[in-house]
């Protein structure tokens, strides 16, 4: 949460690079934005509450002079409400240096008291400003040794940070940065040196990026960067070549990133799955996950958050069905603070789009401490989760910018199904013939997804959404492998439309939730051709008999016949049906949010990656 950018250029003014970087990173937080630029003589600051557009307007109205070094920030507020004063950067050292921070300084109150006693004056209510002043005090004491000052300041801090300071050194303006928890990436471009909390900010300048490790300190000048480890020793971190095209992160002609990303799903599925399928052998090829690595797996422990957790739930059904290995699924945020018991030969499975979700990282670290190997299903190249895992299956969704996750979800589910096939083939539970049947179904899915995304289908979903946009609440119900799709449909709707929605296992309705049903409630039924289809149908009849308004998604015609609105999906295997059923639910949420006038790509109170607790 929060986006950080920085650049030290040889001669060109830095401001445009900072603003472009912030534009790419605005999905990381959009409560306020700010920049600080070093002119060579002084540090200029401009920061504004609200969206980046407010900052740009303020900059246009000011005489913000040229300078070739600067830092910028887009904020997701933790301590102190969104305001101009609480926006980053924060100045310290009599305005001689500026700082941006992502993370939480847990002992900020104690440190604030100590600094106040030294006569420091605070301009904001943030925890972050404490770090700015701490560094300034140490910098003054260290006789200009910025690295020594930063180490001394950070030694007093409890918490998590990606932090960058803009300051003067003997050789001119420079940036010094450090990481403990949230990510930081650096790159050398043709015109200078660049810093970002997310590699997307760096791609316009270089496709070779270097990720700081926890404890690292980086010093950026116009000529390059140096890294130092937690003990202060110079350290080389191998550059990672990123094959994303930076223009993929643009919205292009689409009104929203979310709609663009929903429509990318057929291609994302193909990129994630097709090259890994070996239909002749009835198997999939996952480097590092050959028979030897998987044969002994006795149990799988899924840890993830939000939408990624729902993909983990689908994966559970697939693994238990195809590989006959028991799977536990848990919120990473709960798992990490329990005293969990893992049996021998547990494979920990972390699903995460960003690879930087703090709870997922912590939960998988705990799994490793408990003796499990860690397999990550991740979308962002070089992310912490990728670097820390024993095995990785990359999803090839490309940059996902919409805060509501869509294409990353289907890619995670597809990767989970590949894993289930590989595990089943490795341990002998899955025949080549059955594997071929699933692979054949996967091969057809790209076209079937496209059928759900035609102009006509989208118009249909827009009108279905119109019929339900005023409902007072929504219950999404499903069974079996479509129960997690009910959870996902409800999450999508509430996060972008701000209406109350719950996902329920349909069989649980009579244990409480059916009491909610009245004509103001929409019930979204997610069904599939399965032995449970009859039971779903009778659940739908029961809510309909109590006045609930039904929207039926799936391929079961008898359930559709009961509903006010229908979205028919092409028939596929039950195990693959989540990959189709979720698409109308994504469109349903999108169009309801659109009709309610919500800010779809930047829903209130949210940010794309939850890198702090
Ligand atoms: O980057 P991750 O996949 O680890 O993120 C997990 C969740 O924060 C994320 O899926 C979140 O729930 C989305 N906003 C849902 O659309």
Coordinates of C-alpha atoms and ligand atoms in Angstrom, one line a residue:
X1 CA 0.0 0.0 0.0
X2 CA 1.3 3.4 -1.0
X3 CA 3.4 4.0 -4.1
X4 CA 7.0 5.3 -4.0
X5 CA 8.9 6.7 -6.9
X6 CA 12.3 8.3 -7.1
X7 CA 14.8 9.4 -9.7
X8 CA 18.2 11.0 -10.0
X9 CA 18.8 12.1 -13.6
X10 CA 21.9 13.4 -15.2
X11 CA 20.5 16.6 -16.7
X12 CA 16.8 16.2 -17.6
X13 CA 14.3 17.6 -15.2
X14 CA 12.9 14.9 -13.0
X15 CA 9.3 16.1 -12.4
X16 CA 7.7 14.5 -15.4
X17 CA 9.3 11.1 -14.6
X18 CA 8.0 11.3 -11.0
X19 CA 4.5 12.1 -12.2
X20 CA 4.5 9.4 -14.8
X21 CA 5.7 6.9 -12.1
X22 CA 3.0 8.0 -9.7
X23 CA 0.4 7.7 -12.4
X24 CA 1.4 4.0 -12.9
X25 CA 1.4 3.5 -9.1
X26 CA -1.7 5.3 -8.2
X27 CA -3.5 1.9 -7.7
X28 CA -1.3 1.4 -4.7
X29 CA -3.1 4.2 -2.8
X30 CA -5.0 7.3 -3.8
X31 CA -5.7 9.3 -0.6
X32 CA -3.1 11.9 -1.5
X33 CA 0.0 12.4 -3.6
X34 CA 3.1 14.5 -3.5
X35 CA 6.6 15.1 -4.9
X36 CA 9.8 16.7 -3.6
X37 CA 12.4 17.9 -6.1
X38 CA 16.0 18.9 -5.4
X39 CA 17.1 21.8 -7.5
X40 CA 20.8 21.5 -6.4
X41 CA 20.3 24.3 -3.9
X42 CA 17.0 23.6 -2.2
X43 CA 14.2 21.0 -1.8
X44 CA 10.9 22.0 -3.3
X45 CA 7.7 20.3 -2.1
X46 CA 4.2 20.0 -3.4
X47 CA 1.6 17.6 -2.0
X48 CA -2.2 17.4 -2.1
X49 CA -5.0 15.4 -0.6
X50 CA -7.0 13.3 -3.1
X51 CA -6.1 12.0 -6.5
X52 CA -2.9 12.6 -8.5
X53 CA -4.9 15.0 -10.6
X54 CA -5.1 17.4 -7.6
X55 CA -1.3 17.3 -7.3
X56 CA -0.9 17.9 -11.0
X57 CA -3.3 20.9 -10.9
X58 CA -1.3 22.3 -7.9
X59 CA 2.0 21.8 -9.8
X60 CA 0.6 23.5 -12.9
X61 CA -0.4 26.5 -10.8
X62 CA 3.0 26.8 -9.1
X63 CA 6.4 27.8 -10.4
X64 CA 7.9 24.4 -9.5
X65 CA 11.4 24.9 -10.8
X66 CA 13.4 22.3 -12.7
X67 CA 15.6 19.9 -10.7
X68 CA 17.0 16.6 -11.7
X69 CA 16.5 14.6 -8.5
X70 CA 13.3 13.9 -6.7
X71 CA 10.9 11.5 -4.9
X72 CA 7.2 11.0 -5.0
X73 CA 4.5 9.2 -3.2
X74 CA 0.9 8.2 -3.5
X75 CA -0.7 7.4 -0.1
X76 CA -3.0 4.9 1.4
X77 CA -3.6 6.4 4.9
X78 CA -2.8 4.4 8.0
X79 CA -2.0 6.9 10.7
X80 CA -3.6 10.3 10.2
X81 CA -6.5 10.9 7.8
X82 CA -6.0 11.9 4.2
X83 CA -5.0 15.6 4.1
X84 CA -2.4 17.9 2.5
X85 CA -0.4 17.9 5.7
X86 CA -0.4 14.1 6.1
X87 CA 0.5 13.5 2.5
X88 CA 4.1 12.5 1.7
X89 CA 6.9 13.6 1.2
X90 CA 7.7 14.9 4.7
X91 CA 10.4 17.5 5.1
X92 CA 13.0 17.4 7.9
X93 CA 16.4 18.8 8.8
X94 CA 15.1 22.4 8.3
X95 CA 13.7 21.6 4.9
X96 CA 17.1 20.2 3.7
X97 CA 15.8 16.7 3.1
X98 CA 12.5 15.0 2.2
X99 CA 11.2 11.5 2.9
X100 CA 8.6 9.1 1.5
X101 CA 7.5 6.0 3.4
X102 CA 5.4 2.9 2.9
X103 CA 4.8 0.7 5.9
X104 CA 4.1 1.2 9.6
X105 CA 6.3 2.5 12.3
X106 CA 4.9 0.7 15.3
X107 CA 6.8 2.6 18.0
X108 CA 6.0 6.0 16.4
X109 CA 4.4 7.4 19.6
X110 CA 7.4 6.8 21.8
X111 CA 9.8 8.2 19.1
X112 CA 7.6 11.2 18.6
X113 CA 7.8 12.0 22.3
X114 CA 11.6 11.7 22.3
X115 CA 11.9 13.9 19.2
X116 CA 9.6 16.5 20.7
X117 CA 11.8 16.6 23.8
X118 CA 14.7 17.5 21.4
X119 CA 12.7 20.4 20.0
X120 CA 11.6 18.8 16.8
X121 CA 8.4 20.3 15.3
X122 CA 6.0 18.0 13.6
X123 CA 3.8 19.0 10.6
X124 CA 1.6 15.9 10.3
X125 CA -0.1 13.2 12.3
X126 CA 1.6 10.4 10.5
X127 CA 3.8 7.7 11.9
X128 CA 6.1 8.3 8.9
X129 CA 7.2 11.8 9.8
X130 CA 8.9 10.4 12.9
X131 CA 11.3 8.5 10.6
X132 CA 12.1 11.7 8.6
X133 CA 13.1 13.6 11.8
X134 CA 14.9 10.6 13.3
X135 CA 17.1 10.4 10.1
X136 CA 17.6 14.2 10.1
X137 CA 18.9 14.1 13.7
X138 CA 21.2 11.2 13.0
X139 CA 22.4 12.8 9.7
X140 CA 23.4 15.9 11.5
X141 CA 25.3 13.8 14.1
X142 CA 27.0 11.6 11.5
X143 CA 28.7 14.5 9.8
X144 CA 27.1 13.9 6.4
X145 CA 27.5 10.1 6.4
X146 CA 24.0 9.3 5.1
X147 CA 24.3 5.5 5.3
X148 CA 25.5 5.6 8.9
X149 CA 22.7 8.0 9.8
X150 CA 20.1 5.8 8.1
X151 CA 21.3 2.7 9.9
X152 CA 21.3 4.5 13.2
X153 CA 17.8 5.8 12.6
X154 CA 16.4 2.5 11.5
X155 CA 17.9 0.8 14.5
X156 CA 15.5 2.8 16.7
X157 CA 12.4 1.8 14.6
X158 CA 10.0 -1.1 15.2
X159 CA 7.9 -1.8 12.2
X160 CA 8.0 -2.2 8.4
X161 CA 9.2 0.2 5.8
X162 CA 10.2 1.0 2.3
X163 CA 11.6 4.4 2.8
X164 CA 13.5 6.9 0.6
X165 CA 15.2 10.2 1.4
X166 CA 16.1 12.9 -1.0
X167 CA 19.1 14.8 0.2
X168 CA 22.3 16.7 -0.7
X169 CA 25.6 14.8 -0.7
X170 CA 29.1 16.0 -1.6
X171 CA 28.6 14.8 -5.2
X172 CA 25.2 16.4 -5.5
X173 CA 21.5 15.5 -4.9
X174 CA 21.0 11.8 -4.1
X175 CA 18.5 9.4 -2.8
X176 CA 19.1 6.9 0.0
X177 CA 16.5 4.2 0.6
X178 CA 16.0 1.1 2.7
X179 CA 13.6 -1.8 2.8
X180 CA 12.3 -3.9 5.6
X181 CA 9.0 -5.6 4.5
X182 CA 7.4 -3.6 1.7
X183 CA 9.2 -3.9 -1.7
X184 CA 11.6 -1.5 -3.3
X185 CA 13.1 -1.9 -6.8
X186 CA 15.9 0.1 -8.5
X187 CA 17.1 0.3 -12.1
X188 CA 19.6 2.2 -14.1
X189 CA 18.1 3.9 -17.2
X190 CA 19.8 5.8 -20.0
X191 CA 19.3 9.2 -18.4
X192 CA 19.7 8.3 -14.7
X193 CA 18.8 6.1 -11.9
X194 CA 15.3 5.2 -10.8
X195 CA 13.5 3.8 -7.7
X196 CA 10.0 2.4 -7.3
X197 CA 7.9 0.4 -4.8
X198 CA 6.6 -1.5 -7.8
X199 CA 8.5 -2.6 -10.9
X200 CA 5.8 -1.1 -13.1
X201 CA 7.2 2.4 -12.3
X202 CA 10.6 1.4 -13.6
X203 CA 9.7 -0.4 -16.8
X204 CA 9.5 2.8 -18.9
X205 CA 13.2 3.3 -18.0
X206 CA 14.7 -0.2 -18.0
X207 CA 13.6 -3.8 -18.2
X208 CA 16.4 -4.9 -15.9
X209 CA 15.5 -4.2 -12.3
X210 CA 17.1 -5.0 -9.0
X211 CA 15.0 -5.9 -6.0
X212 CA 16.3 -4.8 -2.6
X213 CA 16.3 -7.5 0.0
X214 CA 15.1 -6.9 3.6
X215 CA 17.7 -5.0 5.5
X216 CA 19.3 -3.5 2.4
X217 CA 20.2 0.1 2.0
X218 CA 20.5 1.7 -1.5
X219 CA 22.2 4.9 -2.6
X220 CA 21.1 6.3 -5.9
X221 CA 23.0 9.0 -7.8
X222 CA 22.7 10.1 -11.4
X223 CA 25.5 7.6 -12.3
X224 CA 24.0 4.5 -10.8
X225 CA 23.2 2.8 -7.5
X226 CA 25.1 1.0 -4.8
X227 CA 23.5 -1.5 -2.4
X228 CA 24.6 -2.4 1.1
X229 CA 23.3 -5.3 3.2
X230 CA 22.0 -5.2 6.8
X231 CA 25.6 -5.3 8.1
X232 CA 26.6 -2.3 6.0
X233 CA 28.7 -4.4 3.5
X234 CA 28.5 -3.6 -0.2
X235 CA 26.3 -6.2 -1.9
X236 CA 25.4 -7.1 -5.5
X237 CA 21.9 -8.2 -6.1
X238 CA 21.3 -10.0 -9.4
X239 CA 19.2 -7.9 -11.9
X240 CA 16.0 -9.5 -13.1
X241 CA 14.9 -9.0 -16.6
X242 CA 11.2 -8.3 -16.8
X243 CA 9.4 -9.2 -20.0
X244 CA 6.3 -7.1 -19.4
X245 CA 5.6 -4.5 -22.0
X246 CA 5.1 -1.2 -20.0
X247 CA 2.2 -0.3 -22.3
X248 CA 0.3 -3.3 -21.0
X249 CA -0.4 -1.3 -17.9
X250 CA -2.3 1.3 -20.0
X251 CA -6.1 1.4 -20.1
X252 CA -6.1 2.1 -23.9
X253 CA -9.6 2.7 -25.2
X254 CA -11.3 0.9 -22.3
X255 CA -13.3 3.0 -19.8
X256 CA -11.8 1.1 -16.9
X257 CA -8.8 -1.2 -16.3
X258 CA -11.2 -3.7 -14.7
X259 CA -13.3 -4.1 -17.9
X260 CA -10.1 -4.3 -20.0
X261 CA -8.7 -7.0 -17.6
X262 CA -12.0 -9.0 -17.7
X263 CA -11.8 -9.1 -21.5
X264 CA -8.1 -10.2 -21.4
X265 CA -9.0 -13.4 -19.7
X266 CA -9.2 -15.7 -22.7
X267 CA -5.6 -14.7 -23.7
X268 CA -4.4 -14.9 -20.1
X269 CA -5.8 -18.4 -19.8
X270 CA -4.0 -19.4 -23.0
X271 CA -0.7 -17.9 -21.9
X272 CA -0.9 -19.5 -18.4
X273 CA -2.0 -22.9 -19.5
X274 CA -1.4 -23.9 -23.1
X275 CA 2.4 -24.1 -23.3
X276 CA 2.4 -26.2 -20.1
X277 CA 0.0 -28.9 -21.4
X278 CA 1.2 -32.2 -22.8
X279 CA -2.0 -33.7 -24.1
X280 CA -0.3 -36.7 -25.6
X281 CA 1.2 -37.8 -22.2
X282 CA -1.9 -36.7 -20.4
X283 CA 0.2 -34.5 -18.1
X284 CA 1.4 -31.0 -17.6
X285 CA 5.0 -29.7 -17.6
X286 CA 5.8 -27.6 -14.5
X287 CA 9.6 -27.2 -14.2
X288 CA 10.8 -28.0 -10.7
X289 CA 7.6 -30.0 -10.0
X290 CA 8.6 -33.3 -11.5
X291 CA 7.5 -36.6 -9.9
X292 CA 10.3 -36.6 -7.4
X293 CA 9.3 -33.2 -5.9
X294 CA 5.6 -34.1 -5.6
X295 CA 5.3 -37.9 -5.0
X296 CA 5.8 -37.6 -1.2
X297 CA 3.3 -34.7 -0.7
X298 CA 0.8 -35.8 2.0
X299 CA -1.1 -32.7 2.5
X300 CA -1.4 -29.2 1.0
X301 CA -1.9 -26.1 3.1
X302 CA -3.3 -23.1 1.1
X303 CA -2.6 -19.7 2.5
X304 CA -3.8 -16.5 0.7
X305 CA -6.0 -13.5 1.1
X306 CA -9.1 -12.1 -0.6
X307 CA -9.7 -13.2 -4.2
X308 CA -6.5 -15.2 -4.2
X309 CA -7.9 -17.2 -1.3
X310 CA -11.0 -18.0 -3.3
X311 CA -8.7 -19.3 -6.1
X312 CA -7.1 -21.4 -3.4
X313 CA -10.5 -22.8 -2.5
X314 CA -11.2 -23.8 -6.1
X315 CA -7.7 -25.4 -6.1
X316 CA -8.6 -27.4 -3.1
X317 CA -11.5 -29.0 -4.8
X318 CA -9.4 -29.7 -7.9
X319 CA -6.5 -31.2 -6.0
X320 CA -8.7 -33.4 -3.8
X321 CA -10.6 -34.5 -6.9
X322 CA -7.7 -35.2 -9.2
X323 CA -4.8 -36.0 -6.9
X324 CA -6.6 -37.3 -3.8
X325 CA -4.4 -35.3 -1.5
X326 CA -6.1 -33.6 1.4
X327 CA -6.0 -29.8 1.3
X328 CA -6.6 -27.2 4.0
X329 CA -7.4 -23.6 3.1
X330 CA -7.0 -20.7 5.5
X331 CA -6.9 -16.9 5.5
X332 CA -3.2 -16.1 5.7
X333 CA -4.0 -13.4 8.3
X334 CA -5.4 -16.1 10.6
X335 CA -3.0 -18.9 9.9
X336 CA 0.1 -16.7 10.7
X337 CA -1.1 -16.0 14.3
X338 CA -2.4 -19.5 15.1
X339 CA -0.1 -22.2 16.4
X340 CA -0.8 -24.4 13.4
X341 CA 0.1 -28.1 13.1
X342 CA 1.5 -29.2 9.8
X343 CA 2.0 -32.9 9.1
X344 CA 5.2 -34.1 7.6
X345 CA 5.5 -33.6 3.9
X346 CA 3.0 -30.8 3.7
X347 CA 3.3 -28.6 0.7
X348 CA 2.4 -25.0 1.5
X349 CA 0.7 -23.3 -1.4
X350 CA 0.6 -19.5 -1.5
X351 CA -1.6 -17.8 -4.1
X352 CA -0.9 -14.2 -4.7
X353 CA -1.2 -11.8 -7.6
X354 CA 1.3 -9.3 -6.3
X355 CA 3.6 -11.6 -4.4
X356 CA 3.9 -8.8 -1.8
X357 CA 0.8 -9.4 0.4
X358 CA 2.2 -9.1 4.0
X359 CA 0.0 -11.8 5.5
X360 CA 0.6 -14.3 2.8
X361 CA 4.3 -13.8 3.0
X362 CA 4.2 -14.2 6.8
X363 CA 2.0 -17.3 6.6
X364 CA 4.3 -19.0 4.2
X365 CA 7.4 -18.1 6.3
X366 CA 5.7 -19.8 9.2
X367 CA 4.9 -22.9 7.0
X368 CA 8.6 -23.1 6.2
X369 CA 9.6 -22.8 9.8
X370 CA 7.2 -25.7 10.4
X371 CA 9.1 -27.8 7.9
X372 CA 6.9 -27.4 4.8
X373 CA 8.1 -26.7 1.3
X374 CA 6.6 -23.6 -0.2
X375 CA 5.0 -23.4 -3.7
X376 CA 3.9 -20.0 -4.9
X377 CA 1.4 -19.3 -7.6
X378 CA 2.2 -15.7 -8.4
X379 CA 1.8 -13.1 -11.1
X380 CA 4.5 -10.5 -10.5
X381 CA 7.9 -11.4 -11.7
X382 CA 10.6 -11.1 -9.1
X383 CA 8.2 -10.4 -6.2
X384 CA 9.1 -11.4 -2.7
X385 CA 6.9 -14.4 -2.7
X386 CA 8.6 -15.7 -5.9
X387 CA 12.1 -15.1 -4.5
X388 CA 11.3 -16.8 -1.2
X389 CA 9.4 -19.9 -2.5
X390 CA 10.9 -23.3 -3.2
X391 CA 8.8 -23.8 -6.3
X392 CA 6.9 -21.3 -8.4
X393 CA 4.2 -21.4 -11.0
X394 CA 4.0 -18.0 -12.6
X395 CA 0.6 -16.9 -13.9
X396 CA 0.9 -14.9 -17.1
X397 CA -1.9 -12.4 -16.5
X398 CA 0.4 -9.4 -17.2
X399 CA 0.1 -6.3 -15.1
X400 CA -3.3 -6.1 -13.2
X401 CA -4.1 -2.5 -12.4
X402 CA -7.8 -2.6 -11.4
X403 CA -8.0 -3.0 -7.7
X404 CA -10.7 -5.6 -8.1
X405 CA -8.8 -8.7 -9.2
X406 CA -10.3 -10.5 -12.2
X407 CA -7.8 -11.9 -14.7
X408 CA -5.3 -12.7 -11.9
X409 CA -8.1 -14.8 -10.3
X410 CA -8.8 -16.9 -13.4
X411 CA -5.0 -17.3 -14.0
X412 CA -4.6 -18.5 -10.4
X413 CA -7.5 -21.0 -10.8
X414 CA -6.0 -22.3 -14.1
X415 CA -2.6 -22.7 -12.5
X416 CA -4.2 -24.5 -9.5
X417 CA -5.8 -27.0 -11.9
X418 CA -2.5 -27.6 -13.6
X419 CA -1.0 -28.3 -10.2
X420 CA -3.8 -30.7 -9.4
X421 CA -3.1 -32.6 -12.6
X422 CA 0.6 -32.7 -12.1
X423 CA 0.2 -33.8 -8.4
X424 CA -2.3 -36.5 -9.5
X425 CA 0.0 -37.8 -12.2
X426 CA 3.0 -37.7 -9.9
X427 CA 1.4 -39.7 -7.1
X428 CA -0.5 -42.0 -9.5
X429 CA -4.0 -41.0 -8.4
X430 CA -4.9 -39.6 -11.8
X431 CA -5.0 -41.6 -15.0
X432 CA -3.6 -40.2 -18.2
X433 CA -7.0 -40.6 -19.8
X434 CA -8.8 -38.5 -17.2
X435 CA -6.0 -35.9 -17.3
X436 CA -6.4 -35.7 -21.1
X437 CA -10.2 -35.1 -20.6
X438 CA -9.4 -32.1 -18.3
X439 CA -6.7 -30.8 -20.6
X440 CA -9.1 -31.1 -23.5
X441 CA -11.6 -29.1 -21.6
X442 CA -9.0 -26.5 -20.7
X443 CA -8.1 -26.2 -24.4
X444 CA -11.7 -25.3 -25.2
X445 CA -12.0 -22.7 -22.5
X446 CA -10.4 -19.9 -24.3
X447 CA -13.1 -19.9 -27.0
X448 CA -15.8 -20.5 -24.4
X449 CA -14.6 -17.5 -22.4
X450 CA -14.7 -15.4 -25.6
X451 CA -18.3 -16.5 -26.0
X452 CA -19.1 -14.9 -22.6
X453 CA -17.4 -11.7 -23.6
X454 CA -19.1 -10.8 -26.9
X455 CA -20.7 -7.4 -27.2
X456 CA -24.1 -9.0 -27.1
X457 CA -23.3 -10.9 -23.9
X458 CA -21.9 -7.8 -22.2
X459 CA -25.0 -5.8 -23.2
X460 CA -27.1 -8.6 -21.7
X461 CA -25.1 -8.4 -18.5
X462 CA -25.5 -4.6 -18.4
X463 CA -29.2 -5.0 -18.6
X464 CA -29.3 -7.8 -15.9
X465 CA -27.2 -5.5 -13.7
X466 CA -29.7 -2.7 -14.3
X467 CA -32.5 -5.0 -13.0
X468 CA -30.7 -5.5 -9.8
X469 CA -28.8 -2.3 -9.2
X470 CA -31.3 -1.1 -6.6
X471 CA -31.5 -4.4 -4.6
X472 CA -31.0 -3.9 -0.9
X473 CA -28.7 -6.9 -0.6
X474 CA -27.3 -9.9 -2.5
X475 CA -26.7 -13.5 -1.6
X476 CA -24.5 -15.5 -3.9
X477 CA -25.0 -19.2 -3.5
X478 CA -23.1 -22.2 -4.9
X479 CA -22.1 -25.7 -4.1
X480 CA -19.0 -27.8 -4.5
X481 CA -16.3 -26.2 -6.6
X482 CA -18.7 -23.3 -7.4
X483 CA -19.1 -22.4 -3.7
X484 CA -15.8 -20.4 -3.9
X485 CA -17.2 -18.7 -7.0
X486 CA -20.2 -17.5 -4.9
X487 CA -17.7 -16.1 -2.4
X488 CA -15.8 -14.4 -5.2
X489 CA -18.9 -13.0 -6.8
X490 CA -20.0 -11.4 -3.5
X491 CA -16.5 -10.0 -2.8
X492 CA -16.3 -8.4 -6.3
X493 CA -19.7 -6.8 -5.9
X494 CA -19.1 -5.4 -2.4
X495 CA -15.6 -4.1 -3.1
X496 CA -16.5 -2.0 -6.1
X497 CA -20.3 -1.2 -5.6
X498 CA -20.4 -0.8 -1.8
X499 CA -23.5 -2.9 -1.5
X500 CA -23.9 -5.7 1.0
X501 CA -23.3 -9.1 -0.6
X502 CA -22.5 -12.4 1.0
X503 CA -21.3 -15.7 -0.6
X504 CA -22.8 -18.8 0.9
X505 CA -22.7 -22.5 0.5
X506 CA -26.2 -23.1 -0.8
X507 CA -26.7 -26.0 1.6
X508 CA -26.2 -23.6 4.5
X509 CA -29.2 -21.4 3.6
X510 CA -31.6 -23.1 5.9
X511 CA -29.2 -22.7 8.8
X512 CA -29.8 -19.0 9.0
X513 CA -29.4 -16.8 5.9
X514 CA -32.7 -17.8 4.4
X515 CA -34.3 -15.5 7.0
X516 CA -32.9 -12.6 5.0
X517 CA -34.9 -13.4 1.9
X518 CA -37.6 -11.0 0.8
X519 CA -38.4 -9.3 -2.4
X520 CA -35.7 -6.8 -1.9
X521 CA -33.0 -9.4 -2.0
X522 CA -31.2 -10.7 -5.1
X523 CA -30.0 -14.3 -5.0
X524 CA -27.3 -15.1 -7.5
X525 CA -27.2 -18.8 -8.1
X526 CA -24.0 -20.3 -9.5
X527 CA -24.5 -23.7 -10.8
X528 CA -22.8 -26.3 -12.9
X529 CA -23.6 -29.7 -14.4
X530 CA -22.9 -31.9 -11.4
X531 CA -24.5 -34.4 -9.1
X532 CA -25.3 -31.4 -6.9
X533 CA -27.3 -29.6 -9.6
X534 CA -30.7 -31.0 -8.3
X535 CA -29.8 -29.8 -4.8
X536 CA -28.9 -26.3 -6.1
X537 CA -32.2 -26.2 -8.0
X538 CA -34.2 -27.0 -4.9
X539 CA -32.2 -24.3 -2.9
X540 CA -33.2 -21.8 -5.6
X541 CA -36.8 -22.9 -5.4
X542 CA -36.8 -22.4 -1.7
X543 CA -35.5 -18.8 -1.9
X544 CA -37.9 -18.0 -4.8
X545 CA -40.8 -19.3 -2.7
X546 CA -39.9 -16.7 -0.1
X547 CA -39.9 -13.8 -2.6
X548 CA -36.2 -13.6 -3.4
X549 CA -35.3 -12.4 -6.9
X550 CA -33.1 -14.9 -8.6
X551 CA -30.3 -14.4 -11.1
X552 CA -29.0 -17.7 -12.4
X553 CA -25.5 -18.2 -13.8
X554 CA -24.2 -21.5 -15.2
X555 CA -25.3 -24.1 -17.6
X556 CA -28.2 -25.8 -15.8
X557 CA -31.3 -25.0 -17.8
X558 CA -33.7 -26.3 -15.1
X559 CA -32.3 -23.7 -12.6
X560 CA -32.4 -21.0 -15.3
X561 CA -36.1 -21.8 -15.8
X562 CA -36.8 -20.7 -12.2
X563 CA -34.9 -17.4 -12.4
X564 CA -35.9 -13.8 -13.3
X565 CA -32.5 -13.3 -15.1
X566 CA -30.2 -15.7 -16.6
X567 CA -26.6 -15.9 -17.9
X568 CA -26.0 -19.2 -19.7
X569 CA -22.4 -20.3 -19.8
X570 CA -21.1 -22.9 -22.3
X571 CA -21.1 -26.4 -20.9
X572 CA -17.7 -27.7 -19.6
X573 CA -16.5 -30.2 -17.0
X574 CA -17.6 -29.4 -13.5
X575 CA -14.0 -29.0 -12.4
X576 CA -13.5 -26.2 -15.0
X577 CA -16.9 -24.5 -14.6
X578 CA -15.5 -21.9 -12.1
X579 CA -13.4 -20.4 -14.9
X580 CA -16.5 -19.7 -16.9
X581 CA -19.0 -19.0 -14.1
X582 CA -16.9 -16.2 -12.6
X583 CA -16.9 -14.1 -15.8
X584 CA -20.6 -13.1 -15.7
X585 CA -20.2 -12.4 -12.0
X586 CA -17.3 -10.0 -12.7
X587 CA -19.4 -8.3 -15.4
X588 CA -22.4 -8.1 -13.1
X589 CA -20.4 -6.3 -10.4
X590 CA -18.8 -4.1 -13.0
X591 CA -22.1 -2.9 -14.5
X592 CA -23.8 -2.5 -11.1
X593 CA -20.8 -0.4 -9.9
X594 CA -21.0 1.6 -13.1
X595 CA -24.7 2.2 -12.7
X596 CA -24.2 3.3 -9.2
X597 CA -21.5 5.8 -10.3
X598 CA -18.7 4.2 -8.3
X599 CA -15.0 4.7 -9.0
X600 CA -14.5 1.2 -10.3
X601 CA -10.7 1.0 -10.6
X602 CA -10.1 2.8 -7.4
X603 CA -12.7 1.7 -4.9
X604 CA -12.9 3.7 -1.7
X605 CA -10.7 2.6 1.2
X606 CA -8.9 0.0 -0.8
X607 CA -5.5 -0.3 -2.5
X608 CA -4.1 -2.9 -4.9
X609 CA -1.6 -4.6 -2.7
X610 CA -1.9 -5.0 1.0
X611 CA 1.8 -4.8 2.0
X612 CA 1.2 -3.9 5.6
X613 CA -1.1 -5.5 8.2
Ligands
LIG1 O1 -1.8 -9.7 -4.4 P1 -2.6 -10.7 -3.8 O2 -3.2 -11.7 -4.7 O3 -1.9 -11.4 -2.6 O4 -3.8 -9.9 -3.1 C1 -4.8 -10.6 -2.3 C2 -6.0 -9.7 -2.1 O5 -5.6 -8.5 -1.4 C3 -6.7 -9.3 -3.3 O6 -7.1 -10.5 -4.0 C4 -8.0 -8.5 -3.0 O7 -8.9 -9.3 -2.3 C5 -8.6 -8.0 -4.3 N1 -8.8 -6.6 -4.2 C6 -9.9 -8.6 -4.6 O8 -10.4 -8.1 -5.8

